[in-house]
mmCIF file of C-alpha atoms and ligand atoms in Angstrom:
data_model
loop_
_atom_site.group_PDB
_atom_site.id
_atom_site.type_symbol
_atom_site.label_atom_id
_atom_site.label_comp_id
_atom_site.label_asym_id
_atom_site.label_seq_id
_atom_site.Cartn_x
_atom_site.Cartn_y
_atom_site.Cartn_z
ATOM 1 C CA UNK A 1 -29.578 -121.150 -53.463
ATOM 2 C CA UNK A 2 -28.848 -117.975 -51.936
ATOM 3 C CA UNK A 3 -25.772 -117.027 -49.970
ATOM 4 C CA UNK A 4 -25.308 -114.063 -47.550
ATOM 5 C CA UNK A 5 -21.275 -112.737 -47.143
ATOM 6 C CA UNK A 6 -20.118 -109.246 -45.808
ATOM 7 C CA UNK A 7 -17.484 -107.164 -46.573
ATOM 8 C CA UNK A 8 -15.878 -104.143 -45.420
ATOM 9 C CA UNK A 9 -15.521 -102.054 -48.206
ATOM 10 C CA UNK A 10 -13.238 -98.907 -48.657
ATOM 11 C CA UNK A 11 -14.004 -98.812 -44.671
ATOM 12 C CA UNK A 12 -18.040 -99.370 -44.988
ATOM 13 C CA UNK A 13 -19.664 -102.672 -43.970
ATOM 14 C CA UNK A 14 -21.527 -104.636 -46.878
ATOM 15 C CA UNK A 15 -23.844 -106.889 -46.353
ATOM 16 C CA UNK A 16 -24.296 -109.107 -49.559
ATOM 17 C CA UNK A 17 -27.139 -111.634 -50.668
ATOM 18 C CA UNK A 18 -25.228 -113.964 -53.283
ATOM 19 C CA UNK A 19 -27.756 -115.706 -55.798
ATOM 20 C CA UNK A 20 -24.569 -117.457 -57.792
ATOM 21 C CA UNK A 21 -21.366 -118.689 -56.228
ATOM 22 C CA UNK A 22 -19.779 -117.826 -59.474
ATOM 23 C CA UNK A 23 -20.441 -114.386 -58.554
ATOM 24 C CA UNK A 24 -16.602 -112.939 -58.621
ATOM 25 C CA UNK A 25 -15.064 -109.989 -56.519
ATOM 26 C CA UNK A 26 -14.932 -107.655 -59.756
ATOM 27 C CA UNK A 27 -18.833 -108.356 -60.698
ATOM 28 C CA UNK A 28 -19.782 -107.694 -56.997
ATOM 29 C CA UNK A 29 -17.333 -104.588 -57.004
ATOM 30 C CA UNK A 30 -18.575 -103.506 -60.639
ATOM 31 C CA UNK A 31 -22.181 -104.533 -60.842
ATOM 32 C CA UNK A 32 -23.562 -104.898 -57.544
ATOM 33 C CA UNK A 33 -21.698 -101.902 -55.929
ATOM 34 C CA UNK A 34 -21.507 -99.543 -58.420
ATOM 35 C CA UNK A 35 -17.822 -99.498 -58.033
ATOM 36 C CA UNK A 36 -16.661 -98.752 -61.637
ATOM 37 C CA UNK A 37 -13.112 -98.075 -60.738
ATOM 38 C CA UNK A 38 -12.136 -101.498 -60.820
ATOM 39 C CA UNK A 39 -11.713 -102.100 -64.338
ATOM 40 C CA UNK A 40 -12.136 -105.848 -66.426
ATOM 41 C CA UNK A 41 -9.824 -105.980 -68.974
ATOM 42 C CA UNK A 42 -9.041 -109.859 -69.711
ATOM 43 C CA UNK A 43 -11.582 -111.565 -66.777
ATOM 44 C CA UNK A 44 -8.805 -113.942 -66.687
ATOM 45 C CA UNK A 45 -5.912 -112.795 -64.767
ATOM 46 C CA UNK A 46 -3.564 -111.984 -66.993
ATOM 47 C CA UNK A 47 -3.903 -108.260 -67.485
ATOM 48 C CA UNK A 48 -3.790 -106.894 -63.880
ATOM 49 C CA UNK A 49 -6.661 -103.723 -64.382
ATOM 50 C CA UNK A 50 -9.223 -105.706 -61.670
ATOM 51 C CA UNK A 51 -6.371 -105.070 -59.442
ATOM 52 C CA UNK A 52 -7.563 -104.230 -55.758
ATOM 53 C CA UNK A 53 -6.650 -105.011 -52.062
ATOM 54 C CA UNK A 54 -7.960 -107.635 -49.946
ATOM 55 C CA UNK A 55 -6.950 -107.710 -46.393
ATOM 56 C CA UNK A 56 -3.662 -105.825 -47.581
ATOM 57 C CA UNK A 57 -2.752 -108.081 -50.012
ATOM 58 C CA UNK A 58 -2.998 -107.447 -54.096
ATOM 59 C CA UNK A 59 -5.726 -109.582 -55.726
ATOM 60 C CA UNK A 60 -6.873 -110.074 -59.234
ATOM 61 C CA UNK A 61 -10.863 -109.556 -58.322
ATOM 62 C CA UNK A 62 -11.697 -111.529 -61.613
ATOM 63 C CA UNK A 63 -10.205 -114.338 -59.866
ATOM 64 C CA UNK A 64 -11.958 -114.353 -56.161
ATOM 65 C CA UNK A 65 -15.227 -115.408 -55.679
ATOM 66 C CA UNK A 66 -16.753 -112.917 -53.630
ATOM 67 C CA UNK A 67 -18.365 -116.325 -51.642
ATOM 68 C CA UNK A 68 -14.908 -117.182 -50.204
ATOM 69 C CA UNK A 69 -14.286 -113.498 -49.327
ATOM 70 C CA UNK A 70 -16.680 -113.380 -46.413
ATOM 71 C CA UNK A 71 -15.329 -110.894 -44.003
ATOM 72 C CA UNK A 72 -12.885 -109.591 -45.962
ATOM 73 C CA UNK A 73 -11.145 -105.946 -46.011
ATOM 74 C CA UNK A 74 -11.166 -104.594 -49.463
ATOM 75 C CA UNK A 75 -9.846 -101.333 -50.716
ATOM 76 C CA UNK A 76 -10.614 -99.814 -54.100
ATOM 77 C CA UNK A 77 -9.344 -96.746 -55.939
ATOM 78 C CA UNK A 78 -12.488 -95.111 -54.491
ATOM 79 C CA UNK A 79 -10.917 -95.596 -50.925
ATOM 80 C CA UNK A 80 -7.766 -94.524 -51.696
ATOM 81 C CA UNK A 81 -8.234 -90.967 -51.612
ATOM 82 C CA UNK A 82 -8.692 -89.236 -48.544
ATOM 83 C CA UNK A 83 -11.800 -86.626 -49.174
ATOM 84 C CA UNK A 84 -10.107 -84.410 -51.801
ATOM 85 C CA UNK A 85 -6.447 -85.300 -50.676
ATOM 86 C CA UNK A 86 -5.156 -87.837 -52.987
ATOM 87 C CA UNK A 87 -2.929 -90.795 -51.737
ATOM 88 C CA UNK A 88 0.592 -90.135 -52.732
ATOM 89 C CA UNK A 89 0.799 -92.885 -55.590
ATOM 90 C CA UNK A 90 -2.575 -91.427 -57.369
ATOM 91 C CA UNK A 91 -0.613 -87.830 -56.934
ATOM 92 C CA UNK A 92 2.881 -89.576 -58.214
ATOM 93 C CA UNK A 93 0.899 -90.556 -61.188
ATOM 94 C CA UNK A 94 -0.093 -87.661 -62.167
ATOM 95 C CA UNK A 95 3.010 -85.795 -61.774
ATOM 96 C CA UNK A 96 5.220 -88.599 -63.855
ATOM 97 C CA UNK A 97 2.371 -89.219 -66.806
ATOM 98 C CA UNK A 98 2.126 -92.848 -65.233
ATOM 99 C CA UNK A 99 -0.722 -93.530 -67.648
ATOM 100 C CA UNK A 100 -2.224 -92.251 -71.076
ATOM 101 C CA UNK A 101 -5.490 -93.830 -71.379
ATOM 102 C CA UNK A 102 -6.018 -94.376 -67.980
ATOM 103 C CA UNK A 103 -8.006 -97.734 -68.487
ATOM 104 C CA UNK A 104 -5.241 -99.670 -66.791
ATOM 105 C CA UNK A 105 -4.650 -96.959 -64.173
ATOM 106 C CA UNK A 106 -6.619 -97.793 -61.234
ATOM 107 C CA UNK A 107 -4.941 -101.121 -61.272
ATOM 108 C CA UNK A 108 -1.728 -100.180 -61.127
ATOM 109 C CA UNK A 109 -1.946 -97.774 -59.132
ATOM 110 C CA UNK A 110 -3.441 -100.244 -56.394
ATOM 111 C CA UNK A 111 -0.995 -102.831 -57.516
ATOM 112 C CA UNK A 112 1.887 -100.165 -56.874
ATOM 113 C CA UNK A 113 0.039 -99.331 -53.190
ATOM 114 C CA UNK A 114 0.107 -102.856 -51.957
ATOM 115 C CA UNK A 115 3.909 -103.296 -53.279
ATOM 116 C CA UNK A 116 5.050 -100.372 -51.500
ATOM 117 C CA UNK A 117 3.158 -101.787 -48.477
ATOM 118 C CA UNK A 118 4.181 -104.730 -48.789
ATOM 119 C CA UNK A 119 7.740 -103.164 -48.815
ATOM 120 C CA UNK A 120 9.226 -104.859 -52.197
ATOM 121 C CA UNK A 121 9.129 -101.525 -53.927
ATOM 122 C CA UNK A 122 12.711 -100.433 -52.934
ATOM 123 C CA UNK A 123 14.662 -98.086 -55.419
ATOM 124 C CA UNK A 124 15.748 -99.906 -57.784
ATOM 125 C CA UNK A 125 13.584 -99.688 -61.273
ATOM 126 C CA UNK A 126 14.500 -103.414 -61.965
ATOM 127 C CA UNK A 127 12.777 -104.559 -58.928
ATOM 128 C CA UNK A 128 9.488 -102.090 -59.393
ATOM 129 C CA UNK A 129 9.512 -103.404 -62.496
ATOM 130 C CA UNK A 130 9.514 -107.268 -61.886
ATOM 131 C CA UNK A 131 6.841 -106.418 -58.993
ATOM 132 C CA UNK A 132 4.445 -104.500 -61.224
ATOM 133 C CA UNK A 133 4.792 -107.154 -63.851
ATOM 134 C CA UNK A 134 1.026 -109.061 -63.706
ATOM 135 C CA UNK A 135 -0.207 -105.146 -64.756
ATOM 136 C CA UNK A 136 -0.017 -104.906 -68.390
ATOM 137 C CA UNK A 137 -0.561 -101.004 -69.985
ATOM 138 C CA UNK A 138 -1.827 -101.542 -73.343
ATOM 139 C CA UNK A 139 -0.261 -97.548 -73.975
ATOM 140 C CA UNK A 140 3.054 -98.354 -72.580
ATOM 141 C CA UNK A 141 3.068 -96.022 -70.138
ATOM 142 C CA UNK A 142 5.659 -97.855 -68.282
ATOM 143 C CA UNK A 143 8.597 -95.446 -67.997
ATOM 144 C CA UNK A 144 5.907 -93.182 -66.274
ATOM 145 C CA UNK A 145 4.509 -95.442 -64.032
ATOM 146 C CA UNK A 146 8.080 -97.090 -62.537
ATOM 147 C CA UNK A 147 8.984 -93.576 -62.200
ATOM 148 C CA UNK A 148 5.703 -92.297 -60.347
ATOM 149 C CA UNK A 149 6.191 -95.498 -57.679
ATOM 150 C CA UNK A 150 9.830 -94.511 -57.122
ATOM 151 C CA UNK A 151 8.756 -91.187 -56.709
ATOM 152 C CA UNK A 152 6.003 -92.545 -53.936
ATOM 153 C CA UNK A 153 7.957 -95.368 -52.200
ATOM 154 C CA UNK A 154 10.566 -92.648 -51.607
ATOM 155 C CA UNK A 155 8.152 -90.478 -50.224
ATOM 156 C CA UNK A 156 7.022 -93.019 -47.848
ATOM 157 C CA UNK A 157 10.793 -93.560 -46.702
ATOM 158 C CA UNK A 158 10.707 -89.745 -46.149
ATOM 159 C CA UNK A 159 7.982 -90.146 -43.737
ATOM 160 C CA UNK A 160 8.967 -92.942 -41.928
ATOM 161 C CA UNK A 161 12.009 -90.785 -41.011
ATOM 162 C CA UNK A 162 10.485 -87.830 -39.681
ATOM 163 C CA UNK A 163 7.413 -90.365 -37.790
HETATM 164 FE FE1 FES B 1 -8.588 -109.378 -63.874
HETATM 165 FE FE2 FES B 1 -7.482 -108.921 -66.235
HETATM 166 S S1 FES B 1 -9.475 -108.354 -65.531
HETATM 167 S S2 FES B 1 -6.556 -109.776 -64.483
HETATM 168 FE FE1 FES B 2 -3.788 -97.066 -71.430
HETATM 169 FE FE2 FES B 2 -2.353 -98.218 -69.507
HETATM 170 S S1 FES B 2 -2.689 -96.108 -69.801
HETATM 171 S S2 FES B 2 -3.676 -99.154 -70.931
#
C-alpha cells in the first residue's frame, strides 16, 4: 500500500509517496529529505532533539506519523535562518554557549522558537525553564541555553516596541 501526503517544508512544497504508515516525521525529515538537522536521540519522546515545528506548534517528529501530517507547515533548523542572517535564538546561542556538543542543539533551539512564539517564554528563568523541560542536554548546557532564550525573547519584546 502506498500513500501520497504533502508538506510544506521550511517554505517548499513536498510531495511524498509513503510505502509504510509507520513512516514517522523524523525518518521522512532525516532519511527521505536529507534533512539531518533534526536529530534522533531516544525515538521515543523523551529527549526532545527531534524537536521541530508543525503548523507553529512544537512537535516531537519521532512521535508524528508523517501520514497524519498531510498538509502540514513544518519548519526545521534549516529554515530558520534567513540566507546567511541567523534567527535571533540560533545567534543567542552562540553568544551565551547555549550548547557544548551541539547534538541536542537544533532541538532546543526550535523548542525555544516555538515557546517564545507561543509567548510562554517571559523573563523569568523559572518559567523558561519549566517550558524547555521535554529537551534534555546530555552536556548540561542549561545555564547557557535559559540564558540565550532570555536574551532572545527580550529581543523580540524590543521589536515589538519599535514595530
Ligand atoms: Fe524524539 Fe527523543 S528523538 S524525543
Ligand atoms: Fe551536548 Fe546538549 S550540548 S547534549
Amino acid at each position: 500500500m502506498t500513500l501520497s501526503i504533502c508538506l510544506t517544508v521550511n517554505g517548499v512544497r513536498k510531495d511524498v509517496i509513503l510505502d509504510d504508515p509507520r513512516v514517522t516525521l523524523l525518518d521522512l525529515l532525516r532519511e527521505r529529505l536529507d534533512l539531518t538537522g533534526t536529530k534522533k536521540g531516544c525515538d521515543r519522546g523523551q529527549c526532545g532533539a527531534c524537536t521541530v515545528l508543525v503548523d507553529g506548534r512544537r512537535i516531537n517528529a519521532c512521535l508524528a506519523l508523517a501520514v497524519s501530517l498531510d498538509g502540514a507547515d513544518v519548519l526545521t533548523i534549516e529554515g530558520l535562518a534567513d540566507g546567511d542572517r541567523l534567527d535571533p535564538v540560533q545567534t543567542a546561542f552562540i553568544a551565551r554557549d547555549g550548547f557544548q556538543c551541539g547534538f541536542c542543539t537544533p532541538g532546543q533551539i526550535m523548542s525555544a522558537v516555538g515557546l517564545i512564539r507561543e509567548g510562554e517564554a517571559g523573563d523569568d528563568p523559572e518559567r523558561i525553564r519549566e517550558g524547555m523541560s521535554g529537551n534534555l542536554c546530555r552536556c548540561g548546557a542549561y545555564a547557557g541555553i535559559v540564558e540565550a532564550v532570555l536574551d532572545a525573547q527580550r529581543l523580540a519584546n524590543e521589536e515589538r516596541r519599535v514595530a
